[in-house]
Short mmCIF file of C-alpha atoms in Angstrom, two decimals:
data_model
loop_
_atom_site.label_atom_id
_atom_site.label_comp_id
_atom_site.label_asym_id
_atom_site.label_seq_id
_atom_site.Cartn_x
_atom_site.Cartn_y
_atom_site.Cartn_z
CA MET A 1 0.00 0.00 0.00
CA PRO A 2 1.57 3.34 -1.01
CA GLU A 3 2.33 5.77 1.78
CA LYS A 4 -0.27 8.48 2.20
CA PRO A 5 1.16 11.49 0.36
CA THR A 6 1.95 14.78 2.05
CA ARG A 7 0.14 17.82 0.77
CA ARG A 8 3.22 19.05 -1.03
CA VAL A 9 3.76 15.73 -2.76
CA PHE A 10 0.09 15.55 -3.70
CA LEU A 11 0.03 19.04 -5.21
CA THR A 12 3.20 18.42 -7.16
CA THR A 13 1.86 15.14 -8.49
CA ALA A 14 -1.57 16.54 -9.30
CA ALA A 15 -0.10 19.52 -11.11
CA ALA A 16 2.28 17.34 -13.10
CA THR A 17 -0.38 14.76 -13.91
CA GLY A 18 -2.86 17.46 -14.78
CA SER A 19 -0.48 18.98 -17.29
CA GLY A 20 -0.18 15.65 -19.01
CA ALA A 21 -3.88 14.98 -18.92
CA VAL A 22 -4.77 17.90 -21.14
CA MET A 23 -5.66 16.27 -24.35
CA THR A 24 -3.38 16.45 -27.33
CA GLY A 25 -4.43 19.09 -29.73
CA CYS A 26 -5.71 21.54 -27.17
CA THR A 27 -2.84 23.64 -25.89
CA THR A 28 -0.19 22.58 -28.35
CA ASP A 29 -2.07 22.43 -31.59
CA MET A 30 -3.71 25.78 -32.15
CA LYS A 31 -5.59 25.69 -35.42
CA VAL A 32 -6.52 29.05 -36.84
CA ARG A 33 -9.00 29.29 -39.63
CA GLU A 34 -7.55 31.05 -42.62
CA GLU A 35 -10.32 33.57 -43.02
CA SER A 36 -9.97 37.29 -43.34
CA ALA A 37 -11.59 38.02 -39.97
CA PHE A 38 -9.05 35.94 -38.11
CA PRO A 39 -5.78 37.49 -36.98
CA ASP A 40 -3.11 37.08 -39.65
CA LYS A 41 -0.54 36.05 -37.15
CA ILE A 42 -0.85 34.57 -33.71
CA PRO A 43 1.00 36.95 -31.40
CA GLU A 44 4.00 35.75 -29.45
CA PRO A 45 3.87 35.30 -26.57
CA LEU A 46 0.29 34.12 -26.77
CA PRO A 47 -1.97 36.39 -24.68
CA LYS A 48 -3.75 34.40 -22.02
CA GLY A 49 -7.20 35.45 -23.21
CA LEU A 50 -6.40 34.22 -26.69
CA GLU A 51 -4.89 31.03 -25.34
CA TYR A 52 -8.10 30.34 -23.42
CA ALA A 53 -10.32 31.09 -26.41
CA LEU A 54 -8.31 28.94 -28.80
CA THR A 55 -8.07 26.09 -26.29
CA VAL A 56 -11.82 25.95 -25.76
CA ARG A 57 -12.43 26.38 -29.46
CA ASN A 58 -10.16 23.43 -30.17
CA MET A 59 -11.91 21.33 -27.54
CA ALA A 60 -15.32 22.04 -29.09
CA GLU A 61 -14.00 21.35 -32.56
CA HIS A 62 -12.49 18.08 -31.39
CA ILE A 63 -15.80 16.96 -29.88
CA ILE A 64 -17.68 17.79 -33.06
CA ALA A 65 -15.14 16.12 -35.32
CA GLU A 66 -14.11 13.06 -33.28
CA ASP A 67 -17.24 12.06 -31.39
CA THR A 68 -19.57 11.86 -34.37
CA ALA A 69 -20.30 8.19 -33.74
CA LYS A 70 -21.03 8.73 -30.06
CA ILE A 71 -23.28 11.68 -30.77
CA ASP A 72 -25.03 9.64 -33.48
CA HIS A 73 -25.58 6.87 -30.95
CA ALA A 74 -26.97 9.30 -28.38
CA VAL A 75 -29.21 10.80 -31.05
CA ASP A 76 -30.52 7.36 -31.98
CA ILE A 77 -31.29 6.59 -28.34
CA CYS A 78 -33.20 9.85 -27.92
CA THR A 79 -35.03 9.49 -31.22
CA LYS A 80 -36.18 5.98 -30.35
CA ALA A 81 -37.38 7.13 -26.94
CA VAL A 82 -39.42 10.00 -28.36
CA THR A 83 -40.99 7.87 -31.10
CA GLU A 84 -42.01 5.32 -28.47
CA GLY A 85 -43.62 7.95 -26.28
CA LYS A 86 -40.91 7.94 -23.65
CA THR A 87 -39.34 10.99 -22.03
CA VAL A 88 -35.87 12.40 -22.57
CA TYR A 89 -34.67 14.04 -19.36
CA TYR A 90 -31.57 16.12 -18.88
CA THR A 91 -29.67 17.42 -15.87
CA ILE A 92 -26.97 19.57 -17.45
CA ARG A 93 -26.42 22.38 -15.04
CA GLY A 94 -24.11 25.26 -14.41
CA HIS A 95 -22.63 25.63 -10.96
CA ASN A 96 -25.22 23.37 -9.33
CA GLU A 97 -27.85 25.97 -9.99
CA ALA A 98 -30.82 26.19 -12.26
CA GLN A 99 -29.05 28.13 -14.97
CA CYS A 100 -29.40 26.21 -18.13
CA ILE A 101 -30.23 28.53 -20.99
CA LEU A 102 -32.77 25.99 -22.17
CA GLU A 103 -34.92 26.95 -19.20
CA THR A 104 -34.30 30.68 -19.08
CA MET A 105 -34.72 31.48 -22.77
CA PRO A 106 -37.23 30.22 -25.36
CA GLY A 107 -36.05 27.46 -27.65
CA ARG A 108 -36.01 24.21 -25.70
CA PRO A 109 -37.60 21.42 -27.74
CA SER A 110 -40.73 20.13 -26.07
CA PHE A 111 -39.46 16.54 -25.89
CA LEU A 112 -36.51 17.56 -23.72
CA THR A 113 -37.51 17.70 -20.06
CA PRO A 114 -35.37 19.19 -17.29
CA LEU A 115 -35.17 17.01 -14.21
CA HIS A 116 -34.36 19.42 -11.41
CA PRO A 117 -34.09 18.71 -8.64
CA TRP A 118 -32.95 15.20 -9.45
CA ASP A 119 -35.64 12.63 -8.69
CA SER A 120 -35.06 9.20 -10.12
CA SER A 121 -38.49 8.03 -8.94
CA VAL A 122 -40.10 9.68 -11.98
CA LEU A 123 -38.07 7.57 -14.40
CA LYS A 124 -39.79 4.80 -16.31
CA ARG A 125 -38.42 1.97 -18.39
CA GLY A 126 -37.40 3.25 -21.78
CA ASP A 127 -36.89 6.85 -20.68
CA VAL A 128 -33.56 8.53 -21.37
CA VAL A 129 -31.43 10.59 -18.99
CA ILE A 130 -28.69 12.91 -20.23
CA SER A 131 -26.51 13.91 -17.29
CA VAL A 132 -23.05 15.01 -16.23
CA ARG A 133 -23.27 12.95 -13.04
CA THR A 134 -22.30 9.32 -12.66
CA ASN A 135 -24.81 8.71 -9.89
CA HIS A 136 -27.64 9.98 -12.11
CA CYS A 137 -26.58 7.57 -14.84
CA ALA A 138 -26.44 4.71 -12.36
CA GLU A 139 -29.88 5.45 -10.94
CA ALA A 140 -31.34 5.86 -14.39
CA ILE A 141 -30.12 2.43 -15.37
CA GLU A 142 -31.55 0.96 -12.16
CA HIS A 143 -34.95 2.29 -13.23
CA GLY A 144 -34.68 0.76 -16.67
CA ALA A 145 -33.86 4.03 -18.39
CA GLN A 146 -30.96 4.60 -20.75
CA ALA A 147 -28.11 6.83 -19.69
CA ILE A 148 -26.22 9.29 -21.86
CA GLY A 149 -23.32 10.55 -19.79
CA ILE A 150 -21.33 13.72 -20.36
CA LEU A 151 -18.05 13.25 -18.54
CA MET A 152 -17.06 16.44 -16.76
CA PRO A 153 -14.10 17.09 -14.45
CA PHE A 154 -15.86 16.56 -11.13
CA GLN A 155 -16.79 12.98 -11.85
CA PRO A 156 -14.46 10.03 -11.23
CA GLN A 157 -12.80 9.17 -14.52
CA LYS A 158 -10.93 6.06 -15.46
CA THR A 159 -8.78 7.78 -18.07
CA GLN A 160 -7.70 10.78 -16.03
CA GLY A 161 -6.77 11.21 -12.44
CA GLN A 162 -8.39 8.03 -11.26
CA GLY A 163 -6.43 8.43 -8.06
CA ILE A 164 -7.95 11.83 -7.33
CA VAL A 165 -11.14 10.32 -6.03
CA HIS A 166 -11.05 8.76 -2.60
CA THR A 167 -8.66 5.87 -2.57
CA SER A 168 -11.44 3.50 -1.56
CA TYR A 169 -13.55 4.37 -4.61
CA ASP A 170 -14.09 1.36 -6.81
CA GLY A 171 -16.79 2.55 -9.16
CA PRO A 172 -19.06 2.93 -10.87
CA TYR A 173 -17.39 4.86 -13.66
CA MET A 174 -19.50 6.66 -16.21
CA GLU A 175 -17.34 5.26 -18.99
CA ASP A 176 -18.43 1.76 -17.97
CA ILE A 177 -22.09 2.10 -17.15
CA ALA A 178 -23.54 4.74 -19.49
CA ASP A 179 -24.99 3.67 -22.82
CA VAL A 180 -23.01 6.53 -24.32
CA CYS A 181 -20.28 8.49 -22.55
CA ILE A 182 -18.90 11.64 -24.14
CA TRP A 183 -15.90 13.30 -22.51
CA ASP A 184 -16.12 17.08 -22.57
CA ARG A 185 -12.35 17.31 -23.19
CA THR A 186 -11.62 19.24 -20.01
CA PRO A 187 -9.03 17.86 -17.58
CA TYR A 188 -9.91 16.69 -14.09
CA THR A 189 -8.06 19.76 -12.80
CA VAL A 190 -11.15 21.73 -13.94
CA GLY A 191 -9.00 24.66 -14.99
CA ILE A 192 -7.53 24.43 -18.47
CA LEU A 193 -4.77 27.06 -18.44
CA ASP A 194 -1.40 27.18 -16.71
CA PHE A 195 -0.25 30.51 -15.32
CA ASP A 196 3.18 31.39 -14.01
CA GLN A 197 3.21 31.63 -10.19
CA LEU A 198 -0.13 29.86 -9.76
CA PRO A 199 -0.07 26.44 -8.10
CA TRP A 200 -2.68 24.70 -10.30
CA LYS A 201 -4.43 25.18 -13.60
CA SER A 202 -7.08 27.85 -13.73
CA LEU A 203 -10.28 28.79 -15.55
CA SER A 204 -12.91 26.17 -16.18
CA ALA A 205 -14.53 25.42 -19.53
CA HIS A 206 -16.82 22.48 -18.87
CA GLY A 207 -19.82 24.75 -18.28
CA ALA A 208 -19.76 25.70 -21.95
CA LEU A 209 -18.60 22.40 -23.42
CA ASP A 210 -21.17 20.29 -21.55
CA GLY A 211 -23.91 22.59 -22.84
CA ILE A 212 -22.56 22.24 -26.37
CA ILE A 213 -22.60 18.45 -26.16
CA LEU A 214 -26.21 18.54 -25.01
CA GLY A 215 -26.97 20.91 -27.87
CA LEU A 216 -25.38 18.59 -30.44
CA ILE A 217 -27.37 15.60 -29.20
CA THR A 218 -30.57 17.62 -29.13
CA ALA A 219 -30.00 19.07 -32.59
CA GLY A 220 -29.41 15.65 -34.08
CA THR A 221 -32.53 14.31 -32.43
CA ILE A 222 -34.59 17.18 -33.80
CA ASP A 223 -33.25 16.46 -37.29
CA ASN A 224 -34.30 12.82 -36.98
CA LEU A 225 -37.73 13.61 -35.67
CA ILE A 226 -38.38 16.11 -38.46
CA SER A 227 -37.33 13.55 -41.04
CA LEU A 228 -39.77 11.08 -39.47
CA GLY A 229 -42.55 13.63 -39.69
CA ILE A 230 -42.78 14.06 -35.93
CA ALA A 231 -43.55 17.61 -34.84
CA VAL A 232 -41.00 19.40 -32.69
CA THR A 233 -42.14 22.44 -30.81
CA PRO A 234 -39.84 24.95 -29.11
CA VAL A 235 -41.06 26.01 -25.69
CA MET B 1 -30.12 22.18 -46.85
CA LYS B 2 -28.10 22.15 -43.67
CA SER B 3 -29.31 20.01 -40.81
CA LEU B 4 -29.95 21.61 -37.44
CA ARG B 5 -26.96 19.73 -36.04
CA GLN B 6 -24.75 21.24 -38.71
CA GLN B 7 -26.23 24.70 -38.15
CA TYR B 8 -25.73 24.38 -34.41
CA SER B 9 -22.12 23.21 -34.82
CA GLU B 10 -21.35 26.11 -37.10
CA ALA B 11 -23.11 28.62 -34.85
CA VAL B 12 -21.07 27.47 -31.86
CA MET B 13 -17.80 27.59 -33.78
CA ASP B 14 -18.70 31.02 -35.15
CA GLY B 15 -19.26 32.09 -31.57
CA PHE B 16 -15.75 31.01 -30.61
CA ASP B 17 -14.38 32.81 -33.65
CA THR B 18 -16.15 35.94 -32.40
CA ILE B 19 -14.09 35.68 -29.24
CA VAL B 20 -10.82 35.43 -31.15
CA ILE B 21 -11.70 38.30 -33.45
CA GLN B 22 -12.42 40.62 -30.51
CA MET B 23 -9.27 39.77 -28.61
CA ASP B 24 -8.17 43.41 -28.52
CA ARG B 25 -11.30 44.32 -26.61
CA ILE B 26 -10.98 41.31 -24.35
CA ARG B 27 -7.41 42.29 -23.50
CA LYS B 28 -8.54 45.82 -22.81
CA ALA B 29 -11.29 44.50 -20.55
CA GLY B 30 -8.85 42.35 -18.60
CA LEU B 31 -6.46 45.25 -18.19
CA MET B 32 -9.24 47.56 -17.03
CA LEU B 33 -10.42 44.97 -14.54
CA ALA B 34 -6.90 44.63 -13.11
CA GLU B 35 -6.45 48.39 -12.91
CA SER B 36 -9.75 48.71 -11.12
CA LYS B 37 -8.84 45.93 -8.71
CA CYS B 38 -5.44 47.45 -7.94
CA SER B 39 -7.11 50.82 -7.32
CA GLY B 40 -9.28 49.34 -4.60
CA GLY B 41 -12.32 48.42 -6.67
CA ARG B 42 -13.97 45.04 -6.91
CA TRP B 43 -14.60 42.64 -9.78
CA MET B 44 -18.39 42.37 -9.94
CA MET B 45 -20.42 40.16 -12.24
CA TYR B 46 -24.05 40.16 -13.20
CA ASP B 47 -26.31 38.46 -15.67
CA ARG B 48 -30.03 37.98 -15.26
CA GLY B 49 -30.55 34.41 -14.06
CA TYR B 50 -26.85 34.25 -13.13
CA ALA B 51 -26.10 31.58 -15.74
CA MET B 52 -22.76 33.17 -16.52
CA SER B 53 -21.90 34.57 -13.11
CA LEU B 54 -22.53 31.44 -11.04
CA ASP B 55 -20.44 29.28 -13.34
CA THR B 56 -17.49 31.61 -12.64
CA TRP B 57 -18.02 32.40 -8.96
CA THR B 58 -16.50 30.08 -6.34
CA ARG B 59 -15.83 27.71 -9.23
CA GLY B 60 -12.94 25.34 -8.62
CA SER B 61 -9.70 26.59 -10.22
CA ASN B 62 -11.16 30.03 -10.91
CA PRO B 63 -9.96 33.17 -9.13
CA CYS B 64 -11.55 33.86 -5.77
CA ASP B 65 -11.75 37.62 -5.95
CA ASN B 66 -14.97 38.09 -7.89
CA HIS B 67 -18.41 38.93 -6.61
CA ILE B 68 -21.90 38.50 -7.97
CA TYR B 69 -24.04 41.61 -7.91
CA ARG B 70 -27.25 40.71 -6.14
CA ARG B 71 -30.03 42.98 -7.31
CA ASN B 72 -31.93 42.98 -4.06
CA LYS B 73 -28.89 44.16 -2.11
CA LYS B 74 -27.84 46.94 -4.49
CA GLU B 75 -24.30 46.68 -3.22
CA PHE B 76 -22.09 48.50 -5.75
CA LEU B 77 -19.23 50.51 -4.26
CA ASP B 78 -17.11 53.32 -5.63
CA GLY B 79 -14.44 52.00 -7.95
CA ASP B 80 -16.20 48.75 -8.83
CA CYS B 81 -15.75 47.16 -12.25
CA LEU B 82 -18.78 45.23 -13.48
CA ILE B 83 -18.87 42.55 -16.14
CA LEU B 84 -22.50 42.44 -17.27
CA GLY B 85 -23.52 39.54 -19.47
CA SER B 86 -26.76 39.53 -21.37
CA TYR B 87 -28.73 37.61 -23.97
CA ALA B 88 -30.34 40.82 -25.18
CA ALA B 89 -29.20 44.10 -26.67
CA ASP B 90 -32.00 46.01 -25.01
CA ASP B 91 -33.09 44.39 -21.75
CA PRO B 92 -34.48 47.17 -19.52
CA ASP B 93 -33.36 45.22 -16.47
CA ASP B 94 -29.75 45.44 -17.65
CA ILE B 95 -30.02 49.20 -18.14
CA THR B 96 -31.30 49.53 -14.58
CA VAL B 97 -28.25 47.62 -13.30
CA VAL B 98 -25.99 49.96 -15.27
CA GLU B 99 -27.71 52.92 -13.66
CA GLU B 100 -27.17 51.39 -10.25
CA LEU B 101 -23.48 50.96 -11.06
CA ARG B 102 -23.02 54.46 -12.40
CA ALA B 103 -24.62 55.95 -9.30
CA LYS B 104 -21.25 55.22 -7.69
CA PHE B 105 -17.98 57.04 -8.44
CA SER B 106 -15.21 55.81 -10.72
CA THR B 107 -16.99 52.68 -11.82
CA ARG B 108 -16.22 50.77 -15.00
CA LEU B 109 -18.46 48.63 -17.15
CA ILE B 110 -17.66 45.71 -19.42
CA THR B 111 -20.60 44.30 -21.34
CA ILE B 112 -21.01 40.95 -23.06
CA SER B 113 -24.13 41.11 -25.17
CA PRO B 114 -25.50 41.02 -28.71
CA HIS B 115 -24.68 44.24 -30.54
CA ARG B 116 -27.15 43.53 -33.30
CA ARG B 117 -29.86 46.17 -33.11
CA PRO B 118 -33.34 44.69 -32.59
CA ASN B 119 -36.16 45.89 -34.84
CA ASN B 120 -38.02 47.67 -32.07
CA PRO B 121 -35.61 48.36 -29.22
CA ARG B 122 -37.15 48.38 -25.78
CA THR B 123 -34.62 50.84 -24.39
CA ALA B 124 -33.46 54.32 -25.41
CA ALA B 125 -29.85 53.17 -25.56
CA LEU B 126 -28.58 49.69 -26.37
CA LEU B 127 -26.66 48.11 -23.52
CA HIS B 128 -23.30 47.94 -25.25
CA THR B 129 -23.34 51.68 -25.99
CA LEU B 130 -23.12 52.35 -22.26
CA ALA B 131 -20.00 50.27 -21.70
CA ASP B 132 -16.37 51.25 -21.26
CA VAL B 133 -15.53 48.03 -23.09
CA ALA B 134 -18.29 46.35 -25.10
CA ILE B 135 -17.89 42.80 -26.33
CA ASP B 136 -20.26 41.39 -28.90
CA ASN B 137 -21.35 37.80 -28.26
CA GLY B 138 -22.30 37.58 -31.92
CA THR B 139 -25.89 36.48 -31.33
CA ASP B 140 -29.18 38.36 -31.23
CA ASN B 141 -32.11 38.84 -28.87
CA PHE B 142 -32.98 35.17 -29.43
CA ALA B 143 -29.76 34.11 -27.70
CA GLY B 144 -28.54 32.42 -30.85
CA ALA B 145 -31.57 30.14 -31.25
CA LEU B 146 -31.79 28.78 -34.78
CA GLU B 147 -34.46 28.50 -37.42
CA ILE B 148 -35.05 25.32 -39.38
CA GLU B 149 -37.75 24.10 -41.70
CA GLY B 150 -40.15 21.84 -39.88
CA VAL B 151 -39.98 23.74 -36.59
CA SER B 152 -42.19 26.74 -35.98
CA GLY B 153 -40.13 29.23 -34.06
CA ARG B 154 -36.49 29.35 -33.09
CA ILE B 155 -34.86 26.49 -31.31
CA LEU B 156 -31.67 25.69 -29.33
CA PRO B 157 -30.18 28.93 -27.98
CA HIS B 158 -26.42 28.80 -27.35
CA ALA B 159 -25.51 32.30 -26.13
CA ARG B 160 -24.76 31.08 -22.60
CA GLU B 161 -21.90 28.93 -23.88
CA ILE B 162 -20.44 31.93 -25.70
CA ASN B 163 -21.00 34.41 -22.85
CA LEU B 164 -19.35 32.03 -20.43
CA SER B 165 -16.35 31.56 -22.69
CA LEU B 166 -16.07 35.32 -23.13
CA ILE B 167 -15.99 36.07 -19.43
CA GLN B 168 -13.38 33.37 -18.90
CA SER B 169 -11.23 34.90 -21.66
CA ILE B 170 -11.48 38.24 -19.87
CA ALA B 171 -10.62 36.48 -16.61
CA ALA B 172 -7.52 35.00 -18.25
CA GLU B 173 -6.31 38.44 -19.27
CA TYR B 174 -7.13 39.81 -15.82
CA MET B 175 -5.17 37.06 -14.11
CA GLN B 176 -2.09 37.60 -16.26
CA ASN B 177 -2.30 41.35 -15.68
CA MET B 178 -2.45 40.78 -11.93
CA ILE B 179 0.50 38.39 -12.07
CA ASP B 180 2.48 40.94 -14.07
CA ARG B 181 1.78 43.49 -11.33
CA GLY B 182 3.09 41.14 -8.67
CA ASN B 183 -0.39 40.20 -7.45
CA PRO B 184 -1.00 36.57 -8.40
CA PRO B 185 -4.71 35.91 -7.76
CA THR B 186 -5.89 33.38 -5.22
CA GLN B 187 -7.63 30.41 -6.80
CA PHE B 188 -10.42 28.23 -5.53
CA TYR B 189 -9.32 24.69 -4.89
CA MET B 190 -11.13 21.75 -6.46
CA VAL B 191 -13.92 20.24 -4.39
CA HIS B 192 -13.35 16.74 -5.71
CA PHE B 193 -9.64 16.73 -4.80
CA PRO B 194 -8.35 15.25 -1.56
CA PHE B 195 -7.68 17.68 1.29
CA PHE B 196 -10.19 20.13 -0.21
CA SER B 197 -11.41 21.53 3.12
CA ASP B 198 -7.90 22.17 4.43
CA ILE B 199 -6.53 23.71 1.26
CA GLN B 200 -9.60 25.83 0.59
CA ALA B 201 -9.37 27.12 4.16
CA LEU B 202 -5.82 28.17 3.32
CA MET B 203 -7.03 29.89 0.15
CA ASN B 204 -9.69 31.68 2.17
CA GLN B 205 -6.99 32.99 4.50
CA ARG B 206 -4.98 34.18 1.51
CA ILE B 207 -7.83 36.06 -0.10
CA LYS B 208 -8.62 37.64 3.25
CA LYS B 209 -5.04 38.78 3.64
CA TYR B 210 -4.33 40.04 0.14
CA GLY B 211 -7.77 40.85 -1.24
CA TYR B 212 -7.01 39.12 -4.54
#
């Protein structure tokens, strides 16, 4: 059994591991579209605001480009549920508050139902739950619903920082239990940027990226339903 | 004809491009925020519904020294710098908040909002015209919701994702400005990390001591 780390050792390890956990193509592979509105030359050194914007942009682009199959799968699950008269619930939130734009502005499709506060007792067999939380996915499955998981930094993750959760944690992991699991590309350090003189990465991005993943799944589902002649109404 | 998924993907990516294109303004906003902070003012945030503000405030890894403006408390102070995020160019509620800010001395305003003029504005002046630094989120009063054949009305707004990314870009510039001035900001620790309570208590002591 490894010796319990001191705080200093832990922080050093977490910072080092976190740096490596940032996915390839985010901080080191800045793609700039060659359009007239874009800056002709990326300034050196890279301003931190620009570094943040390009990093998040790259993460979103990577999700759209590389997770097509997963999004397709999630779309199929949602489409099937709606056509069979089941409910598609979601629990994508901001900072644990009721802040999702889909509830504060018009434009949420009528088939997409917010489930806040979380109450798994309403779930029925065949329903779908889209959530950022592993426990929601697990409870959904227990109720016979299908789980579409969006893997955000605060959830235990097999591929990153598995040791960050309590050492006695042995599952479940969203990657294992969800019918579809889409990683939002943010590291378990939450923050995505390194700054000189700061002890850990700073500035989160999952709030935006998780919303974008939900939007992609919802958009694809709407496309399918329209093609099947099923009415979709924004509320 | 483009699918909604394709339209949504493009709209989101266009939103991120909007951030890159306005980097000069974002840098100016970050600098102004740091100057205000170093002059004794506070970094305040507000957006109706707090979708942007709450995802930045007390958020793990983010800087500690920001405050949400609570309308019922009307707690602006002289020297404050407010980042006001909005889904509308002409929300009367936003204008009222600006008036509450400007009732104090030496305040500064950064707005994140659609600059596109609505057909029948509800306010005498559009929000962004009142700002010291105005950043366009590239959407409209429908928060970026899209139109597609087969759906009556607009669907799938995405302005929150863009507004949130914009404020974080400003925060990045602010943090680097503060570091350059010898004032590295205190960060919130991560709630899911071991020793969270102890380390966050240490961060709380730091912010109390230094104010940033």
